Amino acid sequence: MRQDSINTPTADISLYFNTQDAAVPSHQETLGQVVMEVLKSGITVNRQSICARLLSRLAEIKQPELEKHHHELIALLFGREV
């Protein structure tokens, strides 16, 4: 049986993930990237090194959504609500 429509379960899942806001990653994903950057640079992973890396990334960001995202992560490091 041939299906001409795109309403298969796989297609629905694909459409769901493609419509998500890919411009702003999850907090976990960003922190994972930051920790990997710190580890690759040979620096000890601690709150200070993570914060420094987030601040350096923040200085280069031009998108308001990503800027807000990084501010939220910095606030999480210091246990403050945004």
mmCIF file of N, CA, C and O in Angstrom:
data_model
loop_
_atom_site.group_PDB
_atom_site.id
_atom_site.type_symbol
_atom_site.label_atom_id
_atom_site.label_comp_id
_atom_site.label_asym_id
_atom_site.label_seq_id
_atom_site.Cartn_x
_atom_site.Cartn_y
_atom_site.Cartn_z
ATOM 1 N N MET A 1 0.843 -1.183 0.000
ATOM 2 C CA MET A 1 0.000 0.000 0.000
ATOM 3 C C MET A 1 0.884 1.241 0.000
ATOM 4 O O MET A 1 1.808 1.364 0.780
ATOM 5 N N ARG A 2 0.597 2.151 -0.856
ATOM 6 C CA ARG A 2 1.395 3.366 -1.004
ATOM 7 C C ARG A 2 0.731 4.520 -0.285
ATOM 8 O O ARG A 2 -0.466 4.740 -0.402
ATOM 9 N N GLN A 3 1.540 5.278 0.445
ATOM 10 C CA GLN A 3 1.012 6.457 1.129
ATOM 11 C C GLN A 3 1.619 7.703 0.503
ATOM 12 O O GLN A 3 2.827 7.849 0.456
ATOM 13 N N ASP A 4 0.748 8.572 0.022
ATOM 14 C CA ASP A 4 1.216 9.807 -0.585
ATOM 15 C C ASP A 4 1.296 10.951 0.415
ATOM 16 O O ASP A 4 1.869 11.988 0.133
ATOM 17 N N SER A 5 0.706 10.769 1.551
ATOM 18 C CA SER A 5 0.706 11.867 2.522
ATOM 19 C C SER A 5 1.932 11.780 3.420
ATOM 20 O O SER A 5 2.614 10.770 3.492
ATOM 21 N N ILE A 6 2.201 12.856 4.130
ATOM 22 C CA ILE A 6 3.339 12.937 5.024
ATOM 23 C C ILE A 6 2.929 12.657 6.465
ATOM 24 O O ILE A 6 3.648 12.942 7.400
ATOM 25 N N ASN A 7 1.780 12.072 6.682
ATOM 26 C CA ASN A 7 1.243 11.860 8.019
ATOM 27 C C ASN A 7 1.707 10.552 8.654
ATOM 28 O O ASN A 7 0.981 9.935 9.409
ATOM 29 N N THR A 8 2.895 10.113 8.352
ATOM 30 C CA THR A 8 3.426 8.928 9.022
ATOM 31 C C THR A 8 3.982 9.347 10.376
ATOM 32 O O THR A 8 4.348 10.514 10.578
ATOM 33 N N PRO A 9 4.060 8.434 11.328
ATOM 34 C CA PRO A 9 4.593 8.800 12.658
ATOM 35 C C PRO A 9 5.994 9.385 12.592
ATOM 36 O O PRO A 9 6.327 10.336 13.292
ATOM 37 N N THR A 10 6.840 8.843 11.738
ATOM 38 C CA THR A 10 8.206 9.355 11.609
ATOM 39 C C THR A 10 8.207 10.783 11.083
ATOM 40 O O THR A 10 8.963 11.626 11.556
ATOM 41 N N ALA A 11 7.358 11.061 10.128
ATOM 42 C CA ALA A 11 7.277 12.408 9.566
ATOM 43 C C ALA A 11 6.769 13.400 10.607
ATOM 44 O O ALA A 11 7.245 14.527 10.692
ATOM 45 N N ASP A 12 5.799 12.967 11.427
ATOM 46 C CA ASP A 12 5.271 13.844 12.471
ATOM 47 C C ASP A 12 6.352 14.194 13.485
ATOM 48 O O ASP A 12 6.473 15.336 13.911
ATOM 49 N N ILE A 13 7.140 13.214 13.864
ATOM 50 C CA ILE A 13 8.237 13.462 14.812
ATOM 51 C C ILE A 13 9.260 14.399 14.185
ATOM 52 O O ILE A 13 9.749 15.326 14.827
ATOM 53 N N SER A 14 9.575 14.175 12.941
ATOM 54 C CA SER A 14 10.538 15.022 12.241
ATOM 55 C C SER A 14 10.051 16.465 12.174
ATOM 56 O O SER A 14 10.817 17.401 12.415
ATOM 57 N N LEU A 15 8.770 16.649 11.861
ATOM 58 C CA LEU A 15 8.206 17.999 11.803
ATOM 59 C C LEU A 15 8.237 18.667 13.170
ATOM 60 O O LEU A 15 8.528 19.855 13.296
ATOM 61 N N TYR A 16 7.972 17.898 14.228
ATOM 62 C CA TYR A 16 7.981 18.448 15.588
ATOM 63 C C TYR A 16 9.359 18.997 15.928
ATOM 64 O O TYR A 16 9.505 20.111 16.402
ATOM 65 N N PHE A 17 10.399 18.207 15.671
ATOM 66 C CA PHE A 17 11.737 18.646 16.031
ATOM 67 C C PHE A 17 12.249 19.760 15.125
ATOM 68 O O PHE A 17 13.058 20.573 15.538
ATOM 69 N N ASN A 18 11.802 19.813 13.901
ATOM 70 C CA ASN A 18 12.224 20.876 12.994
ATOM 71 C C ASN A 18 11.559 22.208 13.310
ATOM 72 O O ASN A 18 12.069 23.253 12.951
ATOM 73 N N THR A 19 10.416 22.192 13.990
ATOM 74 C CA THR A 19 9.725 23.441 14.279
ATOM 75 C C THR A 19 10.157 24.042 15.613
ATOM 76 O O THR A 19 9.780 25.151 15.936
ATOM 77 N N GLN A 20 10.925 23.294 16.409
ATOM 78 C CA GLN A 20 11.395 23.833 17.676
ATOM 79 C C GLN A 20 12.371 24.967 17.408
ATOM 80 O O GLN A 20 13.019 25.038 16.370
ATOM 81 N N ASP A 21 12.512 25.855 18.374
ATOM 82 C CA ASP A 21 13.401 27.000 18.232
ATOM 83 C C ASP A 21 14.841 26.523 18.335
ATOM 84 O O ASP A 21 15.383 26.365 19.422
ATOM 85 N N ALA A 22 15.445 26.281 17.188
ATOM 86 C CA ALA A 22 16.805 25.752 17.152
ATOM 87 C C ALA A 22 17.844 26.823 17.457
ATOM 88 O O ALA A 22 18.998 26.514 17.692
ATOM 89 N N ALA A 23 17.447 28.086 17.450
ATOM 90 C CA ALA A 23 18.397 29.160 17.701
ATOM 91 C C ALA A 23 18.856 29.181 19.150
ATOM 92 O O ALA A 23 19.968 29.587 19.444
ATOM 93 N N VAL A 24 18.024 28.733 20.069
ATOM 94 C CA VAL A 24 18.371 28.755 21.485
ATOM 95 C C VAL A 24 18.446 27.312 21.992
ATOM 96 O O VAL A 24 17.436 26.638 22.105
ATOM 97 N N PRO A 25 19.652 26.846 22.306
ATOM 98 C CA PRO A 25 19.786 25.486 22.830
ATOM 99 C C PRO A 25 19.304 25.405 24.274
ATOM 100 O O PRO A 25 19.065 26.423 24.921
ATOM 101 N N SER A 26 19.193 24.202 24.789
ATOM 102 C CA SER A 26 18.795 24.029 26.181
ATOM 103 C C SER A 26 19.944 24.470 27.093
ATOM 104 O O SER A 26 21.097 24.556 26.667
ATOM 105 N N HIS A 27 19.601 24.731 28.354
ATOM 106 C CA HIS A 27 20.636 25.111 29.321
ATOM 107 C C HIS A 27 21.673 23.999 29.458
ATOM 108 O O HIS A 27 22.873 24.275 29.521
ATOM 109 N N GLN A 28 21.213 22.760 29.493
ATOM 110 C CA GLN A 28 22.117 21.628 29.643
ATOM 111 C C GLN A 28 23.075 21.531 28.467
ATOM 112 O O GLN A 28 24.266 21.262 28.648
ATOM 113 N N GLU A 29 22.565 21.751 27.272
ATOM 114 C CA GLU A 29 23.403 21.673 26.080
ATOM 115 C C GLU A 29 24.476 22.751 26.100
ATOM 116 O O GLU A 29 25.645 22.484 25.830
ATOM 117 N N THR A 30 24.088 23.971 26.438
ATOM 118 C CA THR A 30 25.049 25.064 26.476
ATOM 119 C C THR A 30 26.096 24.836 27.557
ATOM 120 O O THR A 30 27.291 25.020 27.317
ATOM 121 N N LEU A 31 25.667 24.416 28.741
ATOM 122 C CA LEU A 31 26.627 24.152 29.813
ATOM 123 C C LEU A 31 27.566 23.018 29.429
ATOM 124 O O LEU A 31 28.761 23.062 29.747
ATOM 125 N N GLY A 32 27.052 22.019 28.746
ATOM 126 C CA GLY A 32 27.906 20.930 28.272
ATOM 127 C C GLY A 32 28.961 21.430 27.310
ATOM 128 O O GLY A 32 30.134 21.037 27.397
ATOM 129 N N GLN A 33 28.575 22.306 26.392
ATOM 130 C CA GLN A 33 29.533 22.879 25.452
ATOM 131 C C GLN A 33 30.584 23.710 26.179
ATOM 132 O O GLN A 33 31.780 23.630 25.868
ATOM 133 N N VAL A 34 30.142 24.497 27.155
ATOM 134 C CA VAL A 34 31.057 25.346 27.907
ATOM 135 C C VAL A 34 32.047 24.490 28.692
ATOM 136 O O VAL A 34 33.257 24.757 28.687
ATOM 137 N N VAL A 35 31.565 23.446 29.351
ATOM 138 C CA VAL A 35 32.449 22.566 30.114
ATOM 139 C C VAL A 35 33.461 21.898 29.183
ATOM 140 O O VAL A 35 34.654 21.800 29.513
ATOM 141 N N MET A 36 33.018 21.472 28.014
ATOM 142 C CA MET A 36 33.949 20.863 27.051
ATOM 143 C C MET A 36 35.008 21.867 26.607
ATOM 144 O O MET A 36 36.184 21.521 26.483
ATOM 145 N N GLU A 37 34.619 23.116 26.383
ATOM 146 C CA GLU A 37 35.580 24.149 26.004
ATOM 147 C C GLU A 37 36.611 24.353 27.109
ATOM 148 O O GLU A 37 37.808 24.492 26.839
ATOM 149 N N VAL A 38 36.142 24.377 28.356
ATOM 150 C CA VAL A 38 37.044 24.571 29.496
ATOM 151 C C VAL A 38 38.003 23.382 29.609
ATOM 152 O O VAL A 38 39.210 23.557 29.785
ATOM 153 N N LEU A 39 37.470 22.177 29.497
ATOM 154 C CA LEU A 39 38.315 20.986 29.586
ATOM 155 C C LEU A 39 39.361 20.948 28.476
ATOM 156 O O LEU A 39 40.533 20.628 28.720
ATOM 157 N N LYS A 40 38.959 21.276 27.260
ATOM 158 C CA LYS A 40 39.889 21.256 26.125
ATOM 159 C C LYS A 40 40.984 22.304 26.274
ATOM 160 O O LYS A 40 42.085 22.128 25.758
ATOM 161 N N SER A 41 40.678 23.398 26.988
ATOM 162 C CA SER A 41 41.693 24.435 27.179
ATOM 163 C C SER A 41 42.653 24.097 28.318
ATOM 164 O O SER A 41 43.615 24.804 28.541
ATOM 165 N N GLY A 42 42.371 23.014 29.046
ATOM 166 C CA GLY A 42 43.267 22.584 30.110
ATOM 167 C C GLY A 42 43.053 23.283 31.437
ATOM 168 O O GLY A 42 43.853 23.139 32.358
ATOM 169 N N ILE A 43 41.988 24.033 31.552
ATOM 170 C CA ILE A 43 41.690 24.773 32.778
ATOM 171 C C ILE A 43 40.813 23.892 33.667
ATOM 172 O O ILE A 43 40.022 23.088 33.183
ATOM 173 N N THR A 44 40.960 24.041 34.976
ATOM 174 C CA THR A 44 40.117 23.316 35.921
ATOM 175 C C THR A 44 38.675 23.781 35.779
ATOM 176 O O THR A 44 38.408 24.978 35.682
ATOM 177 N N VAL A 45 37.766 22.813 35.768
ATOM 178 C CA VAL A 45 36.345 23.142 35.658
ATOM 179 C C VAL A 45 35.831 23.514 37.041
ATOM 180 O O VAL A 45 35.829 22.703 37.959
ATOM 181 N N ASN A 46 35.427 24.763 37.195
ATOM 182 C CA ASN A 46 34.814 25.240 38.425
ATOM 183 C C ASN A 46 33.875 26.381 38.062
ATOM 184 O O ASN A 46 33.754 26.755 36.894
ATOM 185 N N ARG A 47 33.203 26.906 39.050
ATOM 186 C CA ARG A 47 32.227 27.968 38.790
ATOM 187 C C ARG A 47 32.876 29.174 38.112
ATOM 188 O O ARG A 47 32.309 29.763 37.203
ATOM 189 N N GLN A 48 34.057 29.529 38.553
ATOM 190 C CA GLN A 48 34.745 30.697 37.999
ATOM 191 C C GLN A 48 35.092 30.489 36.522
ATOM 192 O O GLN A 48 34.871 31.378 35.697
ATOM 193 N N SER A 49 35.624 29.312 36.175
ATOM 194 C CA SER A 49 36.002 29.078 34.777
ATOM 195 C C SER A 49 34.769 28.992 33.874
ATOM 196 O O SER A 49 34.795 29.476 32.737
ATOM 197 N N ILE A 50 33.690 28.401 34.379
ATOM 198 C CA ILE A 50 32.453 28.324 33.590
ATOM 199 C C ILE A 50 31.880 29.719 33.392
ATOM 200 O O ILE A 50 31.473 30.086 32.286
ATOM 201 N N CYS A 51 31.869 30.515 34.454
ATOM 202 C CA CYS A 51 31.352 31.879 34.363
ATOM 203 C C CYS A 51 32.182 32.717 33.393
ATOM 204 O O CYS A 51 31.641 33.457 32.583
ATOM 205 N N ALA A 52 33.502 32.585 33.473
ATOM 206 C CA ALA A 52 34.378 33.337 32.568
ATOM 207 C C ALA A 52 34.103 32.971 31.114
ATOM 208 O O ALA A 52 34.043 33.839 30.239
ATOM 209 N N ARG A 53 33.898 31.681 30.862
ATOM 210 C CA ARG A 53 33.622 31.243 29.492
ATOM 211 C C ARG A 53 32.261 31.744 29.025
ATOM 212 O O ARG A 53 32.103 32.177 27.883
ATOM 213 N N LEU A 54 31.271 31.708 29.915
ATOM 214 C CA LEU A 54 29.943 32.226 29.550
ATOM 215 C C LEU A 54 30.003 33.725 29.263
ATOM 216 O O LEU A 54 29.369 34.209 28.320
ATOM 217 N N LEU A 55 30.768 34.464 30.065
ATOM 218 C CA LEU A 55 30.896 35.906 29.834
ATOM 219 C C LEU A 55 31.604 36.203 28.519
ATOM 220 O O LEU A 55 31.225 37.140 27.808
ATOM 221 N N SER A 56 32.610 35.413 28.173
ATOM 222 C CA SER A 56 33.289 35.643 26.896
ATOM 223 C C SER A 56 32.365 35.329 25.721
ATOM 224 O O SER A 56 32.388 36.021 24.710
ATOM 225 N N ARG A 57 31.532 34.304 25.876
ATOM 226 C CA ARG A 57 30.543 34.003 24.838
ATOM 227 C C ARG A 57 29.509 35.127 24.749
ATOM 228 O O ARG A 57 29.086 35.505 23.663
ATOM 229 N N LEU A 58 29.101 35.636 25.907
ATOM 230 C CA LEU A 58 28.087 36.689 25.974
ATOM 231 C C LEU A 58 28.555 37.950 25.245
ATOM 232 O O LEU A 58 27.764 38.638 24.599
ATOM 233 N N ALA A 59 29.839 38.239 25.332
ATOM 234 C CA ALA A 59 30.386 39.425 24.668
ATOM 235 C C ALA A 59 30.278 39.345 23.146
ATOM 236 O O ALA A 59 30.232 40.373 22.471
ATOM 237 N N GLU A 60 30.209 38.133 22.615
ATOM 238 C CA GLU A 60 30.165 37.950 21.160
ATOM 239 C C GLU A 60 28.752 37.769 20.609
ATOM 240 O O GLU A 60 28.559 37.770 19.407
ATOM 241 N N ILE A 61 27.771 37.622 21.482
ATOM 242 C CA ILE A 61 26.400 37.328 21.060
ATOM 243 C C ILE A 61 25.701 38.588 20.565
ATOM 244 O O ILE A 61 25.789 39.639 21.182
ATOM 245 N N LYS A 62 24.984 38.433 19.446
ATOM 246 C CA LYS A 62 24.240 39.547 18.873
ATOM 247 C C LYS A 62 22.726 39.313 18.918
ATOM 248 O O LYS A 62 21.958 40.223 18.682
ATOM 249 N N GLN A 63 22.305 38.090 19.221
ATOM 250 C CA GLN A 63 20.879 37.754 19.245
ATOM 251 C C GLN A 63 20.330 37.920 20.662
ATOM 252 O O GLN A 63 20.891 37.372 21.610
ATOM 253 N N PRO A 64 19.232 38.659 20.823
ATOM 254 C CA PRO A 64 18.663 38.877 22.160
ATOM 255 C C PRO A 64 18.255 37.594 22.878
ATOM 256 O O PRO A 64 18.414 37.489 24.094
ATOM 257 N N GLU A 65 17.768 36.589 22.122
ATOM 258 C CA GLU A 65 17.351 35.332 22.752
ATOM 259 C C GLU A 65 18.540 34.610 23.365
ATOM 260 O O GLU A 65 18.465 34.086 24.474
ATOM 261 N N LEU A 66 19.649 34.574 22.619
ATOM 262 C CA LEU A 66 20.849 33.914 23.127
ATOM 263 C C LEU A 66 21.464 34.700 24.275
ATOM 264 O O LEU A 66 22.005 34.121 25.216
ATOM 265 N N GLU A 67 21.378 36.013 24.198
ATOM 266 C CA GLU A 67 21.889 36.840 25.290
ATOM 267 C C GLU A 67 21.115 36.545 26.582
ATOM 268 O O GLU A 67 21.713 36.350 27.644
ATOM 269 N N LYS A 68 19.804 36.484 26.471
ATOM 270 C CA LYS A 68 18.964 36.160 27.631
ATOM 271 C C LYS A 68 19.300 34.767 28.161
ATOM 272 O O LYS A 68 19.403 34.553 29.372
ATOM 273 N N HIS A 69 19.487 33.834 27.254
ATOM 274 C CA HIS A 69 19.830 32.456 27.604
ATOM 275 C C HIS A 69 21.126 32.412 28.430
ATOM 276 O O HIS A 69 21.200 31.743 29.461
ATOM 277 N N HIS A 70 22.141 33.143 28.000
ATOM 278 C CA HIS A 70 23.417 33.157 28.718
ATOM 279 C C HIS A 70 23.297 33.884 30.064
ATOM 280 O O HIS A 70 23.924 33.477 31.036
ATOM 281 N N HIS A 71 22.493 34.928 30.115
ATOM 282 C CA HIS A 71 22.253 35.610 31.398
ATOM 283 C C HIS A 71 21.587 34.648 32.387
ATOM 284 O O HIS A 71 21.920 34.655 33.585
ATOM 285 N N GLU A 72 20.648 33.839 31.903
ATOM 286 C CA GLU A 72 19.988 32.859 32.766
ATOM 287 C C GLU A 72 20.988 31.845 33.315
ATOM 288 O O GLU A 72 20.930 31.473 34.486
ATOM 289 N N LEU A 73 21.913 31.408 32.465
ATOM 290 C CA LEU A 73 22.913 30.438 32.907
ATOM 291 C C LEU A 73 23.850 31.038 33.953
ATOM 292 O O LEU A 73 24.207 30.374 34.927
ATOM 293 N N ILE A 74 24.234 32.283 33.749
ATOM 294 C CA ILE A 74 25.100 32.947 34.729
ATOM 295 C C ILE A 74 24.363 33.102 36.057
ATOM 296 O O ILE A 74 24.940 32.876 37.131
ATOM 297 N N ALA A 75 23.074 33.428 36.001
ATOM 298 C CA ALA A 75 22.285 33.538 37.224
ATOM 299 C C ALA A 75 22.181 32.179 37.922
ATOM 300 O O ALA A 75 22.233 32.115 39.155
ATOM 301 N N LEU A 76 22.062 31.105 37.162
ATOM 302 C CA LEU A 76 22.018 29.766 37.747
ATOM 303 C C LEU A 76 23.300 29.441 38.500
ATOM 304 O O LEU A 76 23.262 28.810 39.561
ATOM 305 N N LEU A 77 24.423 29.883 37.957
ATOM 306 C CA LEU A 77 25.713 29.614 38.612
ATOM 307 C C LEU A 77 25.791 30.250 39.999
ATOM 308 O O LEU A 77 26.443 29.739 40.895
ATOM 309 N N PHE A 78 25.127 31.371 40.161
ATOM 310 C CA PHE A 78 25.188 32.079 41.425
ATOM 311 C C PHE A 78 23.923 31.902 42.258
ATOM 312 O O PHE A 78 23.724 32.576 43.263
ATOM 313 N N GLY A 79 23.054 30.994 41.806
ATOM 314 C CA GLY A 79 21.849 30.678 42.566
ATOM 315 C C GLY A 79 20.846 31.800 42.648
ATOM 316 O O GLY A 79 20.132 31.936 43.627
ATOM 317 N N ARG A 80 20.789 32.605 41.623
ATOM 318 C CA ARG A 80 19.851 33.729 41.590
ATOM 319 C C ARG A 80 18.764 33.463 40.563
ATOM 320 O O ARG A 80 18.996 32.888 39.522
ATOM 321 N N GLU A 81 17.579 33.948 40.864
ATOM 322 C CA GLU A 81 16.457 33.849 39.939
ATOM 323 C C GLU A 81 16.557 34.961 38.904
ATOM 324 O O GLU A 81 17.006 36.048 39.208
ATOM 325 N N VAL A 82 16.106 34.668 37.690
ATOM 326 C CA VAL A 82 16.123 35.682 36.630
ATOM 327 C C VAL A 82 14.756 36.294 36.518
ATOM 328 O O VAL A 82 13.760 35.696 36.656
#
